[in-house]
Amino acid sequence: MPPIEVSAPAKVNLTLHVTGQRADGYHLLDSLVAFADFGDQIRLIKGPDLRITVSGPFAEGVPTDHRNLVWRAAEIAGWTGQIHIEKNLPHGAGIGGGSSDAGAVLRALGHTAPALGLGADVPVCQHAGAARMAGIGEQITPVATMPPLQAILVNPGVHVPTPKVFSVLRQKDNDSMEALPAMGASPATWTEWLRRQRNDLEAPAMTTAPVIRDVLAALSRLKGVSLARMSGSGATCFALVPEDGAHIALARTLSATFPQWWVQAGTLT
Ligand code: C5P
């Protein structure tokens, strides 16, 4: 059987409203999620035993046993063989990491039932397209009306543990998102709409990792950026750049100024 190749794109929470907390401690979310045209690359080769190999710029520290979500994704799908992950994305970074890898493996193996048990971000990563995510992550509504958005993603190299960020969030019952822009709304209308929404984890993440404030300030200072915001529980932040193709040069400029940061330009859909 030929290998199966599948992409595990970077996940970006364009908005992330925390609207409540359940008795078991999990938080209720209302989030517009989109996916980049870059990410980890996964290759599946059928065989008698499950085995994980990892390469790429962020391979270091990635577990190759059951602690890796792709291991558990393969088990759920009843599949064995070699899973090779080319780790191009920083992990523990608010852009999907292991959840996107697991979502990609489930997609490749034709497993469509939402695997919430692998993590709150896994169902949306199984979909891997623009979607509104609610509940604790299990309610996924595809959003086909969002125009492609040019963006820059920046990670300053600090790891922010998600439970820690949630634990310093004081106000848990915040407003849901406004109704999404109507069908056929222009990219400018979408940007205006996005600017009125929030990531409620941004402030708590900044208390844990103050460098996030520097990243957002650097992105906001770039000419042509219409919105700068953190994704997920951080520390990766994104900036939207409306002018056709302008995000590429802006990413290059930013990378030259902050060579220690991971900077990537792309399109979110
Ligand atoms: O589900 P996942 O493993 O991604 O979540 C990591 C941690 O983030 C959870 O243990 C929980 O502390 C927090 N979390 C939460 N509410 C969510 C998602 C995650 O409180 N909806």
Coordinates of C-alpha atoms and ligand atoms in Angstrom, one line a residue:
M1 CA 0.0 0.0 0.0
P2 CA 1.4 3.5 -0.9
P3 CA 2.1 5.9 2.0
I4 CA -0.7 8.3 2.9
E5 CA 0.5 12.0 3.1
V6 CA -1.6 14.5 5.0
S7 CA -1.1 18.1 6.2
A8 CA -1.7 19.2 9.8
P9 CA -2.2 22.9 9.3
A10 CA -1.6 25.5 12.0
K11 CA -4.8 26.3 13.8
V12 CA -5.6 29.9 14.6
N13 CA -8.2 31.1 17.0
L14 CA -9.3 34.4 15.3
T15 CA -11.5 34.9 18.4
L16 CA -11.7 33.0 21.6
H17 CA -14.5 34.1 24.0
V18 CA -14.7 32.2 27.3
T19 CA -18.4 32.2 28.2
G20 CA -18.6 30.0 31.3
Q21 CA -17.2 27.1 33.3
R22 CA -18.7 23.7 33.8
A23 CA -18.8 21.9 37.1
D24 CA -15.9 19.7 36.0
G25 CA -13.7 22.8 35.6
Y26 CA -13.7 22.8 31.8
H27 CA -14.5 26.2 30.2
L28 CA -17.2 27.0 27.7
L29 CA -15.9 28.6 24.6
D30 CA -17.1 30.5 21.6
S31 CA -14.3 30.7 19.1
L32 CA -13.9 31.4 15.4
V33 CA -11.1 29.0 14.2
A34 CA -9.3 29.1 10.9
F35 CA -6.4 27.1 9.5
A36 CA -3.2 28.2 7.7
D37 CA -1.8 27.0 4.4
F38 CA 1.4 25.7 6.3
G39 CA 1.9 23.2 9.1
D40 CA 3.3 19.8 10.1
Q41 CA 3.4 17.1 7.4
I42 CA 2.4 13.6 8.3
R43 CA 3.1 10.3 6.4
L44 CA 1.4 7.1 7.3
I45 CA 2.8 3.7 6.2
K46 CA 0.7 0.7 7.0
G47 CA 2.5 -2.1 9.0
P48 CA 2.1 -4.6 11.8
D49 CA 3.1 -2.3 14.7
L50 CA 2.5 1.3 15.7
R51 CA 5.7 3.4 15.5
I52 CA 6.2 7.2 15.5
T53 CA 9.2 9.0 13.9
V54 CA 9.8 12.7 14.0
S55 CA 11.9 15.2 11.9
G56 CA 11.8 18.9 11.2
P57 CA 12.8 22.1 13.0
F58 CA 10.6 21.5 16.0
A59 CA 11.2 17.7 16.4
E60 CA 13.0 18.1 19.7
G61 CA 10.9 17.0 22.7
V62 CA 8.1 15.4 20.7
P63 CA 7.2 12.0 22.3
T64 CA 7.3 9.0 20.1
D65 CA 5.0 6.8 22.2
H66 CA 1.4 6.8 23.6
R67 CA 2.0 10.3 25.0
N68 CA 1.9 11.6 21.4
L69 CA -1.8 12.3 20.4
V70 CA -1.2 10.8 17.0
W71 CA -0.6 7.4 18.7
R72 CA -3.9 7.6 20.4
A73 CA -5.6 8.8 17.2
A74 CA -4.3 5.7 15.4
E75 CA -5.6 3.5 18.2
I76 CA -9.0 5.1 17.9
A77 CA -9.0 4.5 14.2
G78 CA -7.9 0.9 14.7
W79 CA -4.8 1.4 12.5
T80 CA -1.1 0.3 12.9
G81 CA 2.0 1.2 11.0
Q82 CA 4.6 4.0 10.9
I83 CA 3.6 7.6 11.5
H84 CA 6.2 10.1 10.4
I85 CA 5.7 13.6 11.6
E86 CA 7.6 16.5 10.1
K87 CA 7.3 19.1 12.9
N88 CA 7.4 22.5 11.3
L89 CA 5.2 24.2 13.9
P90 CA 6.2 25.3 17.4
H91 CA 4.2 23.1 19.9
G92 CA 2.5 24.1 23.1
A93 CA 2.0 27.3 21.3
G94 CA -1.7 27.9 20.8
I95 CA -1.8 26.9 17.2
G96 CA -2.9 23.2 17.4
G97 CA 0.4 21.3 17.7
G98 CA -0.4 17.8 18.7
S99 CA -4.2 18.4 18.2
S100 CA -3.7 19.3 14.6
D101 CA -1.4 16.2 14.0
A102 CA -4.1 14.0 15.6
G103 CA -6.9 15.6 13.6
A104 CA -4.9 15.0 10.4
V105 CA -4.3 11.3 11.2
L106 CA -8.0 10.8 12.0
R107 CA -8.9 12.6 8.7
A108 CA -6.4 10.5 6.7
L109 CA -7.8 7.3 8.2
G110 CA -11.4 8.2 7.5
H111 CA -12.4 8.5 11.1
T112 CA -15.1 11.2 11.2
A113 CA -16.6 10.9 14.7
P114 CA -15.3 13.8 16.8
A115 CA -12.5 12.6 19.1
L116 CA -13.1 15.0 21.9
G117 CA -11.4 12.6 24.3
L118 CA -8.0 13.4 22.8
G119 CA -8.4 17.1 23.7
A120 CA -10.8 20.0 23.3
D121 CA -9.1 21.2 20.1
V122 CA -9.1 17.9 18.3
P123 CA -12.7 18.0 16.8
V124 CA -12.0 21.4 15.1
C125 CA -8.7 20.1 13.9
Q126 CA -10.4 17.1 12.3
H127 CA -12.4 19.6 10.3
A128 CA -9.4 21.7 9.5
G129 CA -11.3 24.5 7.9
A130 CA -12.9 27.7 9.2
A131 CA -15.4 26.9 11.9
R132 CA -17.2 28.2 14.9
M133 CA -16.3 26.1 17.9
A134 CA -18.5 26.0 21.0
G135 CA -19.2 24.0 24.1
I136 CA -15.8 22.9 25.4
G137 CA -14.7 22.3 21.8
E138 CA -17.1 19.6 20.7
Q139 CA -19.6 21.8 18.9
I140 CA -18.2 22.5 15.4
T141 CA -20.1 24.6 12.9
P142 CA -18.3 25.0 9.6
V143 CA -18.1 28.7 8.4
A144 CA -18.0 28.6 4.6
T145 CA -18.6 32.4 4.2
M146 CA -15.3 33.7 5.6
P147 CA -12.9 35.1 2.9
P148 CA -9.3 33.9 2.9
L149 CA -7.3 36.1 5.3
Q150 CA -3.6 36.9 4.8
A151 CA -1.7 36.7 8.1
I152 CA 1.6 36.6 9.9
L153 CA 2.1 34.2 12.8
V154 CA 4.7 34.9 15.4
N155 CA 5.9 32.8 18.3
P156 CA 8.4 34.2 20.7
G157 CA 9.6 30.8 21.9
V158 CA 8.1 30.8 25.4
H159 CA 5.9 27.8 26.4
V160 CA 2.6 28.8 28.1
P161 CA 0.8 25.8 29.7
T162 CA -3.0 26.0 28.8
P163 CA -4.3 25.0 32.3
K164 CA -2.1 27.7 33.9
V165 CA -3.6 30.4 31.6
F166 CA -7.2 29.2 32.4
S167 CA -6.4 29.2 36.1
V168 CA -5.5 32.9 36.1
L169 CA -8.6 33.9 34.1
R170 CA -10.8 35.6 36.6
Q171 CA -14.0 36.6 34.6
K172 CA -15.4 33.3 33.2
D173 CA -18.8 34.4 32.0
N174 CA -18.0 36.7 29.2
D175 CA -20.2 37.6 26.2
S176 CA -20.4 35.2 23.2
M177 CA -19.3 36.4 19.8
E178 CA -21.6 38.6 17.9
A179 CA -23.5 37.0 15.0
L180 CA -21.1 36.3 12.1
P181 CA -21.0 38.7 9.1
A182 CA -23.7 37.9 6.6
M183 CA -23.1 35.8 3.5
G184 CA -21.2 37.8 0.9
A185 CA -19.7 40.3 3.5
S186 CA -16.5 41.9 2.2
P187 CA -13.1 41.1 3.7
A188 CA -13.2 44.6 5.2
T189 CA -16.5 43.9 7.0
W190 CA -15.0 40.6 8.3
T191 CA -11.9 42.5 9.6
E192 CA -14.2 45.1 11.4
W193 CA -16.2 42.3 12.9
L194 CA -13.1 40.5 14.1
R195 CA -11.8 43.7 15.6
R196 CA -14.9 43.9 17.8
Q197 CA -14.4 40.3 19.1
R198 CA -11.7 39.2 21.6
N199 CA -9.4 36.5 22.9
D200 CA -10.3 36.3 26.6
L201 CA -7.1 34.4 27.3
E202 CA -4.8 37.1 26.1
A203 CA -4.6 39.1 29.3
P204 CA -4.2 36.0 31.6
A205 CA -1.5 34.6 29.2
M206 CA 0.4 37.9 29.3
T207 CA 0.6 37.7 33.1
T208 CA 2.3 34.3 32.6
A209 CA 4.4 35.4 29.6
P210 CA 4.9 39.1 29.4
V211 CA 6.7 38.8 26.1
I212 CA 3.3 38.3 24.4
R213 CA 2.7 42.0 25.0
D214 CA 5.9 42.7 23.0
V215 CA 4.9 40.5 20.2
L216 CA 1.5 42.1 19.9
A217 CA 3.1 45.6 20.1
A218 CA 5.6 44.7 17.3
L219 CA 2.8 43.4 15.1
S220 CA 0.5 46.4 15.7
R221 CA 3.4 48.7 14.8
L222 CA 3.7 47.2 11.3
K223 CA 2.2 49.4 8.6
G224 CA -0.7 47.5 6.9
V225 CA -1.7 45.3 9.9
S226 CA -5.5 45.5 10.5
L227 CA -5.6 43.3 13.6
A228 CA -3.1 41.7 16.0
R229 CA -4.3 39.1 18.5
M230 CA -3.1 36.0 20.4
S231 CA -4.2 32.5 19.3
G232 CA -5.5 29.9 21.7
S233 CA -3.8 30.1 25.1
G234 CA -0.7 31.5 23.5
A235 CA 2.0 32.4 23.1
T236 CA 1.6 32.5 19.3
C237 CA 0.0 35.7 18.0
F238 CA -1.3 36.6 14.6
A239 CA -1.7 39.7 12.5
L240 CA -4.0 40.2 9.6
V241 CA -2.6 42.0 6.6
P242 CA -5.4 43.0 4.0
E243 CA -3.3 44.3 1.1
D244 CA -2.7 41.6 -1.5
G245 CA 0.7 39.9 -0.9
A246 CA 1.9 42.5 1.7
H247 CA 2.2 39.9 4.5
I248 CA 5.2 38.3 2.9
A249 CA 7.4 41.4 3.1
L250 CA 6.1 42.3 6.5
A251 CA 7.0 38.9 7.9
R252 CA 10.5 39.3 6.4
T253 CA 11.0 42.7 8.1
L254 CA 9.7 41.4 11.4
S255 CA 12.0 38.3 11.2
A256 CA 15.0 40.5 10.6
T257 CA 14.2 42.7 13.6
F258 CA 13.5 39.8 15.9
P259 CA 15.6 36.9 14.6
Q260 CA 14.9 34.9 17.8
W261 CA 11.1 34.7 17.0
W262 CA 9.4 32.2 14.8
V263 CA 7.7 34.2 12.1
Q264 CA 5.6 32.7 9.3
A265 CA 3.4 34.4 6.6
G266 CA 0.4 32.6 5.1
T267 CA -3.3 32.5 4.3
L268 CA -6.0 31.5 6.8
T269 CA -9.1 29.7 5.5
Ligands
C5P1 O1 -8.4 19.4 26.2 P1 -7.0 19.8 26.3 O2 -6.1 18.7 26.7 O3 -6.5 20.6 25.1 O4 -7.0 20.9 27.5 C1 -5.9 21.2 28.2 C2 -6.4 21.9 29.5 O5 -6.9 23.2 29.2 C3 -7.4 21.2 30.3 O6 -6.9 20.3 31.2 C4 -8.1 22.4 31.0 O7 -7.4 22.7 32.1 C5 -8.0 23.5 30.0 N1 -9.2 23.6 29.2 C6 -10.4 24.2 29.8 N2 -11.5 24.3 29.0 C7 -11.5 24.0 27.7 C8 -10.3 23.4 27.1 C9 -9.2 23.3 27.9 O8 -10.4 24.5 30.9 N3 -12.6 24.1 26.9

